[in-house]
mmCIF file of C-alpha atoms and ligand atoms in Angstrom:
data_model
loop_
_atom_site.group_PDB
_atom_site.id
_atom_site.type_symbol
_atom_site.label_atom_id
_atom_site.label_comp_id
_atom_site.label_asym_id
_atom_site.label_seq_id
_atom_site.Cartn_x
_atom_site.Cartn_y
_atom_site.Cartn_z
ATOM 1 C CA UNK D 1 0.000 0.000 0.000
ATOM 2 C CA UNK D 2 1.042 3.620 -0.447
ATOM 3 C CA UNK D 3 1.375 5.476 2.866
ATOM 4 C CA UNK D 4 -0.260 8.913 2.629
ATOM 5 C CA UNK D 5 1.580 11.746 4.371
ATOM 6 C CA UNK D 6 -0.858 14.054 6.161
ATOM 7 C CA UNK D 7 -0.446 17.387 7.945
ATOM 8 C CA UNK D 8 -2.152 18.717 11.102
ATOM 9 C CA UNK D 9 -4.759 20.353 8.796
ATOM 10 C CA UNK D 10 -5.840 16.872 7.660
ATOM 11 C CA UNK D 11 -7.521 15.850 10.945
ATOM 12 C CA UNK D 12 -10.772 14.775 9.185
ATOM 13 C CA UNK D 13 -8.849 12.500 6.774
ATOM 14 C CA UNK D 14 -6.831 11.042 9.656
ATOM 15 C CA UNK D 15 -9.973 10.376 11.685
ATOM 16 C CA UNK D 16 -11.518 8.682 8.638
ATOM 17 C CA UNK D 17 -8.547 6.274 8.462
ATOM 18 C CA UNK D 18 -9.212 5.231 12.076
ATOM 19 C CA UNK D 19 -12.981 4.944 11.596
ATOM 20 C CA UNK D 20 -12.617 2.817 8.475
ATOM 21 C CA UNK D 21 -10.381 0.231 10.152
ATOM 22 C CA UNK D 22 -7.055 1.495 8.731
ATOM 23 C CA UNK D 23 -3.624 2.027 10.287
ATOM 24 C CA UNK D 24 -2.539 5.584 11.116
ATOM 25 C CA UNK D 25 0.798 7.032 12.264
ATOM 26 C CA UNK D 26 -0.183 9.443 15.036
ATOM 27 C CA UNK D 27 1.989 12.129 16.646
ATOM 28 C CA UNK D 28 1.916 12.181 20.456
ATOM 29 C CA UNK D 29 4.014 14.160 22.939
ATOM 30 C CA UNK D 30 5.981 10.994 23.863
ATOM 31 C CA UNK D 31 6.694 9.055 20.643
ATOM 32 C CA UNK D 32 4.801 8.459 17.384
ATOM 33 C CA UNK D 33 2.094 5.791 17.719
ATOM 34 C CA UNK D 34 0.769 3.185 15.270
ATOM 35 C CA UNK D 35 -2.954 3.688 15.793
ATOM 36 C CA UNK D 36 -6.080 1.761 14.848
ATOM 37 C CA UNK D 37 -9.692 1.746 16.065
ATOM 38 C CA UNK D 38 -9.302 0.123 19.485
ATOM 39 C CA UNK D 39 -12.806 -1.338 19.380
ATOM 40 C CA UNK D 40 -12.235 -3.163 16.057
ATOM 41 C CA UNK D 41 -10.404 -6.496 16.552
ATOM 42 C CA UNK D 42 -9.473 -6.817 12.849
ATOM 43 C CA UNK D 43 -7.895 -3.336 12.797
ATOM 44 C CA UNK D 44 -6.037 -4.122 16.019
ATOM 45 C CA UNK D 45 -4.735 -7.390 14.552
ATOM 46 C CA UNK D 46 -3.272 -5.390 11.642
ATOM 47 C CA UNK D 47 -1.180 -3.355 14.132
ATOM 48 C CA UNK D 48 0.506 -6.540 15.342
ATOM 49 C CA UNK D 49 1.269 -7.600 11.751
ATOM 50 C CA UNK D 50 2.721 -4.222 10.721
ATOM 51 C CA UNK D 51 5.028 -4.117 13.754
ATOM 52 C CA UNK D 52 5.907 -7.806 13.911
ATOM 53 C CA UNK D 53 4.761 -7.578 17.541
ATOM 54 C CA UNK D 54 4.424 -10.672 19.757
ATOM 55 C CA UNK D 55 0.732 -11.499 20.323
ATOM 56 C CA UNK D 56 1.074 -11.628 24.118
ATOM 57 C CA UNK D 57 2.013 -7.950 24.352
ATOM 58 C CA UNK D 58 -1.084 -5.786 25.088
ATOM 59 C CA UNK D 59 -1.746 -2.332 23.612
ATOM 60 C CA UNK D 60 -2.620 0.980 25.269
ATOM 61 C CA UNK D 61 -5.994 2.639 24.518
ATOM 62 C CA UNK D 62 -5.757 6.371 23.763
ATOM 63 C CA UNK D 63 -8.687 8.692 24.586
ATOM 64 C CA UNK D 64 -9.094 12.454 24.054
ATOM 65 C CA UNK D 65 -10.283 13.233 27.595
ATOM 66 C CA UNK D 66 -10.711 11.597 30.999
ATOM 67 C CA UNK D 67 -14.516 11.569 30.601
ATOM 68 C CA UNK D 68 -14.172 8.551 28.292
ATOM 69 C CA UNK D 69 -12.547 6.406 31.001
ATOM 70 C CA UNK D 70 -15.702 4.789 32.388
ATOM 71 C CA UNK D 71 -16.759 3.604 28.925
ATOM 72 C CA UNK D 72 -13.831 1.179 28.890
ATOM 73 C CA UNK D 73 -12.983 0.613 32.576
ATOM 74 C CA UNK D 74 -14.767 -0.576 35.728
ATOM 75 C CA UNK D 75 -13.929 -0.160 39.408
ATOM 76 C CA UNK D 76 -11.994 3.008 38.600
ATOM 77 C CA UNK D 77 -10.372 4.000 41.921
ATOM 78 C CA UNK D 78 -10.319 7.629 43.168
ATOM 79 C CA UNK D 79 -6.542 7.607 42.653
ATOM 80 C CA UNK D 80 -7.133 7.358 38.871
ATOM 81 C CA UNK D 81 -9.108 10.601 38.908
ATOM 82 C CA UNK D 82 -6.489 12.256 41.103
ATOM 83 C CA UNK D 83 -3.781 11.268 38.600
ATOM 84 C CA UNK D 84 -5.936 12.335 35.610
ATOM 85 C CA UNK D 85 -6.569 15.703 37.255
ATOM 86 C CA UNK D 86 -2.842 16.312 37.737
ATOM 87 C CA UNK D 87 -1.197 14.659 34.700
ATOM 88 C CA UNK D 88 -3.783 14.307 31.877
ATOM 89 C CA UNK D 89 -3.585 15.121 29.109
ATOM 90 C CA UNK D 90 0.025 13.971 29.340
ATOM 91 C CA UNK D 91 2.568 11.154 29.314
ATOM 92 C CA UNK D 92 0.880 8.829 31.831
ATOM 93 C CA UNK D 93 -0.789 5.448 31.188
ATOM 94 C CA UNK D 94 -2.945 3.911 33.931
ATOM 95 C CA UNK D 95 -3.614 0.165 34.068
ATOM 96 C CA UNK D 96 -7.240 -0.342 35.177
ATOM 97 C CA UNK D 97 -9.889 -3.105 35.139
ATOM 98 C CA UNK D 98 -11.363 -3.275 31.658
ATOM 99 C CA UNK D 99 -14.934 -3.603 30.462
ATOM 100 C CA UNK D 100 -15.943 -6.385 28.040
ATOM 101 C CA UNK D 101 -16.291 -3.813 25.225
ATOM 102 C CA UNK D 102 -12.471 -3.686 25.033
ATOM 103 C CA UNK D 103 -11.466 -6.512 22.647
ATOM 104 C CA UNK D 104 -9.089 -9.281 23.759
ATOM 105 C CA UNK D 105 -6.965 -8.293 20.765
ATOM 106 C CA UNK D 106 -6.086 -5.056 22.642
ATOM 107 C CA UNK D 107 -5.429 -6.511 26.093
ATOM 108 C CA UNK D 108 -3.856 -9.815 24.976
ATOM 109 C CA UNK D 109 -6.585 -11.447 27.056
ATOM 110 C CA UNK D 110 -5.729 -9.636 30.335
ATOM 111 C CA UNK D 111 -8.605 -8.378 32.505
ATOM 112 C CA UNK D 112 -6.920 -4.972 32.644
ATOM 113 C CA UNK D 113 -6.323 -2.258 30.046
ATOM 114 C CA UNK D 114 -3.760 0.543 29.815
ATOM 115 C CA UNK D 115 -5.486 3.928 29.381
ATOM 116 C CA UNK D 116 -3.763 7.105 28.203
ATOM 117 C CA UNK D 117 -4.903 10.617 27.304
ATOM 118 C CA UNK D 118 -2.073 12.134 25.226
ATOM 119 C CA UNK D 119 -1.254 15.844 25.328
ATOM 120 C CA UNK D 120 -0.466 16.398 21.633
ATOM 121 C CA UNK D 121 -3.264 18.682 20.338
ATOM 122 C CA UNK D 122 -3.320 17.041 16.875
ATOM 123 C CA UNK D 123 -3.620 13.591 18.428
ATOM 124 C CA UNK D 124 -6.510 14.694 20.634
ATOM 125 C CA UNK D 125 -8.243 16.345 17.683
ATOM 126 C CA UNK D 126 -7.967 13.112 15.667
ATOM 127 C CA UNK D 127 -9.331 11.004 18.542
ATOM 128 C CA UNK D 128 -12.249 13.409 19.110
ATOM 129 C CA UNK D 129 -13.091 13.521 15.408
ATOM 130 C CA UNK D 130 -12.863 9.720 15.085
ATOM 131 C CA UNK D 131 -15.141 9.222 18.101
ATOM 132 C CA UNK D 132 -13.368 5.960 18.956
ATOM 133 C CA UNK D 133 -10.376 5.228 21.185
ATOM 134 C CA UNK D 134 -7.145 4.377 19.355
ATOM 135 C CA UNK D 135 -5.136 1.322 20.283
ATOM 136 C CA UNK D 136 -1.571 2.482 19.622
ATOM 137 C CA UNK D 137 1.813 1.029 20.392
ATOM 138 C CA UNK D 138 4.948 2.983 19.530
ATOM 139 C CA UNK D 139 5.267 3.243 15.737
ATOM 140 C CA UNK D 140 8.543 1.299 15.355
ATOM 141 C CA UNK D 141 9.104 -2.203 14.062
ATOM 142 C CA UNK D 142 9.122 -4.424 17.160
ATOM 143 C CA UNK D 143 12.515 -4.305 18.878
ATOM 144 C CA UNK D 144 13.734 -1.090 17.172
ATOM 145 C CA UNK D 145 14.031 2.322 18.881
ATOM 146 C CA UNK D 146 10.702 4.176 19.148
ATOM 147 C CA UNK D 147 10.179 6.945 16.541
ATOM 148 C CA UNK D 148 10.174 10.572 17.692
ATOM 149 C CA UNK D 149 9.680 12.088 14.235
ATOM 150 C CA UNK D 150 7.393 11.205 11.311
ATOM 151 C CA UNK D 151 10.503 10.498 9.191
ATOM 152 C CA UNK D 152 11.715 7.904 11.712
ATOM 153 C CA UNK D 153 8.332 6.209 11.760
ATOM 154 C CA UNK D 154 8.345 6.098 7.948
ATOM 155 C CA UNK D 155 11.761 4.349 8.019
ATOM 156 C CA UNK D 156 9.956 1.420 9.665
ATOM 157 C CA UNK D 157 6.366 1.727 8.377
ATOM 158 C CA UNK D 158 6.388 3.173 4.830
ATOM 159 C CA UNK D 159 4.108 0.951 2.749
ATOM 160 C CA UNK D 160 2.726 -0.863 5.818
ATOM 161 C CA UNK D 161 0.286 1.787 7.087
ATOM 162 C CA UNK D 162 -2.454 3.802 5.359
ATOM 163 C CA UNK D 163 -1.304 7.250 6.466
ATOM 164 C CA UNK D 164 0.848 9.211 8.893
ATOM 165 C CA UNK D 165 0.244 12.673 10.327
ATOM 166 C CA UNK D 166 3.402 14.772 10.740
ATOM 167 C CA UNK D 167 2.925 16.627 14.012
ATOM 168 C CA UNK D 168 6.581 17.625 14.411
ATOM 169 C CA UNK D 169 9.233 16.161 16.715
ATOM 170 C CA UNK D 170 7.950 14.671 19.994
ATOM 171 C CA UNK D 171 8.330 16.956 23.017
ATOM 172 C CA UNK D 172 8.995 14.234 25.631
ATOM 173 C CA UNK D 173 10.865 11.705 23.477
ATOM 174 C CA UNK D 174 10.410 8.572 25.618
ATOM 175 C CA UNK D 175 7.146 6.647 26.040
ATOM 176 C CA UNK D 176 4.559 7.308 28.729
ATOM 177 C CA UNK D 177 4.970 6.296 32.341
ATOM 178 C CA UNK D 178 2.853 3.200 33.088
ATOM 179 C CA UNK D 179 1.366 2.773 36.572
ATOM 180 C CA UNK D 180 -0.755 -0.230 37.567
ATOM 181 C CA UNK D 181 -3.619 0.987 39.764
ATOM 182 C CA UNK D 182 -5.032 -2.538 40.211
ATOM 183 C CA UNK D 183 -2.046 -3.380 42.452
ATOM 184 C CA UNK D 184 -1.711 -2.312 46.099
ATOM 185 C CA UNK D 185 0.381 -0.265 46.482
ATOM 186 C CA UNK D 186 0.237 1.085 42.902
ATOM 187 C CA UNK D 187 3.117 -0.211 40.843
ATOM 188 C CA UNK D 188 5.366 1.572 38.334
ATOM 189 C CA UNK D 189 5.634 -0.745 35.321
ATOM 190 C CA UNK D 190 7.542 1.595 32.989
ATOM 191 C CA UNK D 191 9.223 4.933 33.837
ATOM 192 C CA UNK D 192 8.475 7.809 31.455
ATOM 193 C CA UNK D 193 7.590 11.471 31.146
ATOM 194 C CA UNK D 194 5.725 11.618 34.480
ATOM 195 C CA UNK D 195 8.383 10.852 37.104
ATOM 196 C CA UNK D 196 8.217 8.383 39.983
ATOM 197 C CA UNK D 197 8.624 11.327 42.347
ATOM 198 C CA UNK D 198 5.566 13.044 40.790
ATOM 199 C CA UNK D 199 3.495 9.841 41.098
ATOM 200 C CA UNK D 200 4.452 9.512 44.761
ATOM 201 C CA UNK D 201 3.236 13.065 45.423
ATOM 202 C CA UNK D 202 -0.275 12.002 44.375
ATOM 203 C CA UNK D 203 -0.326 8.297 45.329
ATOM 204 C CA UNK D 204 1.964 8.020 48.359
ATOM 205 C CA UNK D 205 4.050 4.836 48.239
ATOM 206 C CA UNK D 206 4.567 3.372 44.728
ATOM 207 C CA UNK D 207 6.195 -0.034 44.149
ATOM 208 C CA UNK D 208 8.705 -0.248 41.286
ATOM 209 C CA UNK D 209 8.410 -3.364 39.127
ATOM 210 C CA UNK D 210 11.770 -5.198 39.073
ATOM 211 C CA UNK D 211 11.710 -5.180 35.243
ATOM 212 C CA UNK D 212 12.290 -1.398 35.376
ATOM 213 C CA UNK D 213 15.687 -1.825 36.999
ATOM 214 C CA UNK D 214 17.151 -5.126 35.873
ATOM 215 C CA UNK D 215 16.913 -8.057 33.494
ATOM 216 C CA UNK D 216 14.218 -10.612 34.333
ATOM 217 C CA UNK D 217 15.561 -13.949 35.548
ATOM 218 C CA UNK D 218 14.432 -17.240 33.987
ATOM 219 C CA UNK D 219 10.803 -17.884 34.952
ATOM 220 C CA UNK D 220 10.182 -14.299 36.156
ATOM 221 C CA UNK D 221 7.275 -12.389 34.549
ATOM 222 C CA UNK D 222 7.241 -8.568 34.470
ATOM 223 C CA UNK D 223 3.742 -7.083 34.983
ATOM 224 C CA UNK D 224 3.974 -5.160 31.683
ATOM 225 C CA UNK D 225 4.496 -7.992 29.193
ATOM 226 C CA UNK D 226 6.404 -5.669 26.830
ATOM 227 C CA UNK D 227 9.157 -5.099 29.398
ATOM 228 C CA UNK D 228 10.501 -8.617 28.926
ATOM 229 C CA UNK D 229 11.565 -8.142 25.315
ATOM 230 C CA UNK D 230 14.944 -6.765 24.165
ATOM 231 C CA UNK D 231 13.961 -3.322 23.087
ATOM 232 C CA UNK D 232 15.073 -0.059 21.609
ATOM 233 C CA UNK D 233 18.063 -1.893 20.230
ATOM 234 C CA UNK D 234 20.232 -0.617 17.386
ATOM 235 C CA UNK D 235 21.986 -3.297 15.341
ATOM 236 C CA UNK D 236 25.345 -2.915 17.152
ATOM 237 C CA UNK D 237 25.574 -4.060 20.798
ATOM 238 C CA UNK D 238 25.423 -1.293 23.417
ATOM 239 C CA UNK D 239 27.350 -0.902 26.692
ATOM 240 C CA UNK D 240 26.006 1.634 29.198
ATOM 241 C CA UNK D 241 28.657 3.378 31.302
ATOM 242 C CA UNK D 242 27.213 4.791 34.505
ATOM 243 C CA UNK D 243 28.854 7.143 36.957
ATOM 244 C CA UNK D 244 30.117 10.697 37.351
ATOM 245 C CA UNK D 245 30.241 12.117 33.784
ATOM 246 C CA UNK D 246 33.980 12.910 33.771
ATOM 247 C CA UNK D 247 34.744 9.346 34.842
ATOM 248 C CA UNK D 248 32.326 7.673 32.424
ATOM 249 C CA UNK D 249 33.763 9.736 29.538
ATOM 250 C CA UNK D 250 37.301 8.753 30.554
ATOM 251 C CA UNK D 251 36.280 5.087 30.798
ATOM 252 C CA UNK D 252 34.770 5.147 27.311
ATOM 253 C CA UNK D 253 37.783 7.011 25.841
ATOM 254 C CA UNK D 254 40.088 4.344 27.303
ATOM 255 C CA UNK D 255 38.086 1.442 25.831
ATOM 256 C CA UNK D 256 37.243 2.836 22.380
ATOM 257 C CA UNK D 257 38.031 1.049 19.161
ATOM 258 C CA UNK D 258 38.019 2.731 15.733
ATOM 259 C CA UNK D 259 34.634 1.230 14.817
ATOM 260 C CA UNK D 260 32.913 2.391 18.052
ATOM 261 C CA UNK D 261 29.935 4.721 18.305
ATOM 262 C CA UNK D 262 29.478 6.892 21.391
ATOM 263 C CA UNK D 263 26.374 8.423 22.979
ATOM 264 C CA UNK D 264 27.625 11.194 25.255
ATOM 265 C CA UNK D 265 26.789 14.433 27.003
ATOM 266 C CA UNK D 266 27.573 17.585 24.986
ATOM 267 C CA UNK D 267 30.564 18.565 27.135
ATOM 268 C CA UNK D 268 32.447 15.382 26.181
ATOM 269 C CA UNK D 269 31.795 15.204 22.432
ATOM 270 C CA UNK D 270 35.429 16.060 21.559
ATOM 271 C CA UNK D 271 36.864 13.263 23.695
ATOM 272 C CA UNK D 272 36.258 10.505 21.121
ATOM 273 C CA UNK D 273 38.103 11.600 17.947
ATOM 274 C CA UNK D 274 37.472 9.530 14.841
ATOM 275 C CA UNK D 275 34.342 7.879 16.305
ATOM 276 C CA UNK D 276 30.691 8.287 15.404
ATOM 277 C CA UNK D 277 29.454 10.524 18.238
ATOM 278 C CA UNK D 278 25.826 11.329 19.127
ATOM 279 C CA UNK D 279 25.629 14.045 21.788
ATOM 280 C CA UNK D 280 22.288 13.982 23.681
ATOM 281 C CA UNK D 281 22.456 17.306 25.549
ATOM 282 C CA UNK D 282 24.398 18.794 28.444
ATOM 283 C CA UNK D 283 25.138 16.571 31.467
ATOM 284 C CA UNK D 284 22.393 17.157 34.041
ATOM 285 C CA UNK D 285 19.717 17.948 31.404
ATOM 286 C CA UNK D 286 17.864 14.621 31.517
ATOM 287 C CA UNK D 287 14.739 16.032 29.815
ATOM 288 C CA UNK D 288 16.933 16.852 26.818
ATOM 289 C CA UNK D 289 18.479 13.354 26.931
ATOM 290 C CA UNK D 290 14.929 11.936 26.836
ATOM 291 C CA UNK D 291 14.139 13.949 23.688
ATOM 292 C CA UNK D 292 17.281 12.746 21.905
ATOM 293 C CA UNK D 293 18.063 9.220 23.155
ATOM 294 C CA UNK D 294 15.991 7.263 20.610
ATOM 295 C CA UNK D 295 17.215 9.397 17.683
ATOM 296 C CA UNK D 296 20.795 8.737 18.807
ATOM 297 C CA UNK D 297 20.241 4.955 18.975
ATOM 298 C CA UNK D 298 18.539 4.983 15.575
ATOM 299 C CA UNK D 299 21.303 7.102 13.966
ATOM 300 C CA UNK D 300 23.908 4.366 14.482
ATOM 301 C CA UNK D 301 22.005 2.017 12.165
ATOM 302 C CA UNK D 302 22.955 4.352 9.288
ATOM 303 C CA UNK D 303 26.694 3.973 10.149
ATOM 304 C CA UNK D 304 29.130 1.030 10.122
ATOM 305 C CA UNK D 305 29.704 1.046 13.921
ATOM 306 C CA UNK D 306 30.000 -2.412 15.457
ATOM 307 C CA UNK D 307 29.923 -1.365 19.116
ATOM 308 C CA UNK D 308 28.166 1.476 20.975
ATOM 309 C CA UNK D 309 29.139 3.067 24.310
ATOM 310 C CA UNK D 310 26.653 5.275 26.169
ATOM 311 C CA UNK D 311 26.968 7.739 29.022
ATOM 312 C CA UNK D 312 23.877 7.604 31.217
ATOM 313 C CA UNK D 313 22.152 10.189 33.462
ATOM 314 C CA UNK D 314 21.489 9.467 37.172
ATOM 315 C CA UNK D 315 18.302 7.492 37.906
ATOM 316 C CA UNK D 316 16.242 10.388 39.290
ATOM 317 C CA UNK D 317 13.419 12.372 37.712
ATOM 318 C CA UNK D 318 13.115 11.646 33.986
ATOM 319 C CA UNK D 319 16.694 10.282 34.172
ATOM 320 C CA UNK D 320 15.109 7.018 35.408
ATOM 321 C CA UNK D 321 13.279 6.674 32.060
ATOM 322 C CA UNK D 322 16.362 7.563 29.985
ATOM 323 C CA UNK D 323 18.512 5.113 31.882
ATOM 324 C CA UNK D 324 15.817 2.389 31.598
ATOM 325 C CA UNK D 325 15.707 2.812 27.777
ATOM 326 C CA UNK D 326 19.510 2.796 27.464
ATOM 327 C CA UNK D 327 19.823 -0.220 29.778
ATOM 328 C CA UNK D 328 17.226 -2.111 27.753
ATOM 329 C CA UNK D 329 18.966 -1.206 24.480
ATOM 330 C CA UNK D 330 22.123 -2.634 26.104
ATOM 331 C CA UNK D 331 20.364 -5.795 27.323
ATOM 332 C CA UNK D 332 21.394 -4.501 30.810
ATOM 333 C CA UNK D 333 25.073 -4.659 29.863
ATOM 334 C CA UNK D 334 26.199 -1.934 32.291
ATOM 335 C CA UNK D 335 29.581 -0.769 33.621
ATOM 336 C CA UNK D 336 29.895 1.614 36.602
ATOM 337 C CA UNK D 337 32.851 3.937 35.923
ATOM 338 C CA UNK D 338 32.874 5.056 39.584
ATOM 339 C CA UNK D 339 33.775 1.490 40.597
ATOM 340 C CA UNK D 340 36.429 0.951 37.900
ATOM 341 C CA UNK D 341 40.106 1.853 38.233
HETATM 342 O O1 LIG R 1 3.877 6.850 25.157
HETATM 343 C C1 LIG R 1 3.343 5.757 24.912
HETATM 344 O O2 LIG R 1 2.817 5.069 25.791
HETATM 345 C C2 LIG R 1 3.327 5.312 23.438
HETATM 346 C C3 LIG R 1 2.477 6.314 22.648
HETATM 347 C C4 LIG R 1 2.238 5.891 21.226
HETATM 348 O O3 LIG R 1 1.282 6.542 23.320
HETATM 349 N N1 LIG R 1 2.809 3.969 23.341
HETATM 350 C C5 LIG R 1 3.549 2.898 23.737
HETATM 351 O O4 LIG R 1 2.951 1.668 23.529
HETATM 352 O O5 LIG R 1 4.650 3.002 24.233
HETATM 353 P P1 LIG R 1 3.798 0.297 23.484
HETATM 354 O O6 LIG R 1 2.816 -0.692 22.990
HETATM 355 O O7 LIG R 1 5.028 0.489 22.704
HETATM 356 O O8 LIG R 1 4.111 0.005 24.973
HETATM 357 C C6 LIG R 1 3.043 -0.350 25.829
HETATM 358 C C7 LIG R 1 3.538 -1.077 27.031
HETATM 359 C C8 LIG R 1 4.022 -2.494 26.749
HETATM 360 O O9 LIG R 1 5.186 -2.742 27.511
HETATM 361 C C9 LIG R 1 2.837 -3.346 27.247
HETATM 362 O O10 LIG R 1 3.259 -4.632 27.658
HETATM 363 C C10 LIG R 1 2.324 -2.512 28.402
HETATM 364 O O11 LIG R 1 2.436 -1.197 27.932
HETATM 365 N N2 LIG R 1 0.881 -2.762 28.697
HETATM 366 C C11 LIG R 1 -0.174 -2.504 27.884
HETATM 367 N N3 LIG R 1 -1.331 -2.888 28.466
HETATM 368 C C12 LIG R 1 -1.005 -3.398 29.681
HETATM 369 C C13 LIG R 1 -1.756 -3.986 30.754
HETATM 370 N N4 LIG R 1 -3.085 -4.124 30.707
HETATM 371 N N5 LIG R 1 -1.071 -4.409 31.840
HETATM 372 C C14 LIG R 1 0.293 -4.276 31.903
HETATM 373 N N6 LIG R 1 1.036 -3.735 30.920
HETATM 374 C C15 LIG R 1 0.415 -3.309 29.819
HETATM 375 MG MG1 LIG R 2 6.978 0.228 22.107
#
């Protein structure tokens, strides 16, 4: 099929793609999504085919406002409304008990569903005009870095989807935070644009799923099925180097080979002469790292690098999400420069 390229003025055409059971590239504030009518099992099945996504990995339902929540969820706890009040529209997905109207194709048969109200105005306009919720995973081929521009989504999806709306580069750059409100205490399943610290301000104690911080052991099941897959991975293997930025830069410089790629903070970009370098913003600016980390990972696939080294921000605020994505791209292959001689 030919993928039509739409602009923000084409909201009616984009909504028509969703209503007619097609596949639509949708801009959101986190990453581009691969959307379909979330109430249409055949359309949802086409998402899995286009991405090459494992069938046991459920999708998030996107709605234009919190008022739609009760149409798809039951036993919605007061904490969900408190979170919606504070963070919606925005980069937060809540896992809630689903109603039967939500197809098994969306939830992979779970009795819960992830609900998100995105902040991107074009996305909300499309959802309102379509009058249906959109099931939408990130718009990458399964396993590849998530797309933060329409061009990156087209690298993976040209010819596989009906249309894509170019809403500009994504403002957050990493996917939404996922919190499971059916668990007590609520559980962080994926760190993202809304920080753990912000969730705790509204919810009190929040458990952190082990899959956020480390590789699952044999037989262990993360609560978000998607967290078990190797993800966000460029073709070359990645090593994350944690620690004080001066030390991590020195560690990488000492271990470089000529065919290495480096993801680093801006201050250190001149320390790796002759290498492919992707600077992701000044040290300490984790929100900027979030905006640029997926583009950096994706860029190496257009180069001959055979090995990638990455500096990593501290695991606080949105730095937790950046470090989670880098660690997953590295298959949790992590060195701590502060502990190395
Ligand atoms: O920012 C985002 O959330 C983007 C944009 C497009 O909205 N979407 C996104 O979707 O990241 P996806 O499919 O790439 O990641 C969804 C994650 C997966 O890890 C999946 O396993 C988990 O959410 N998930 C979905 N429904 C769930 C449920 N009912 N219980 C637990 N985890 C769930
Ligand atoms: Mg994804």
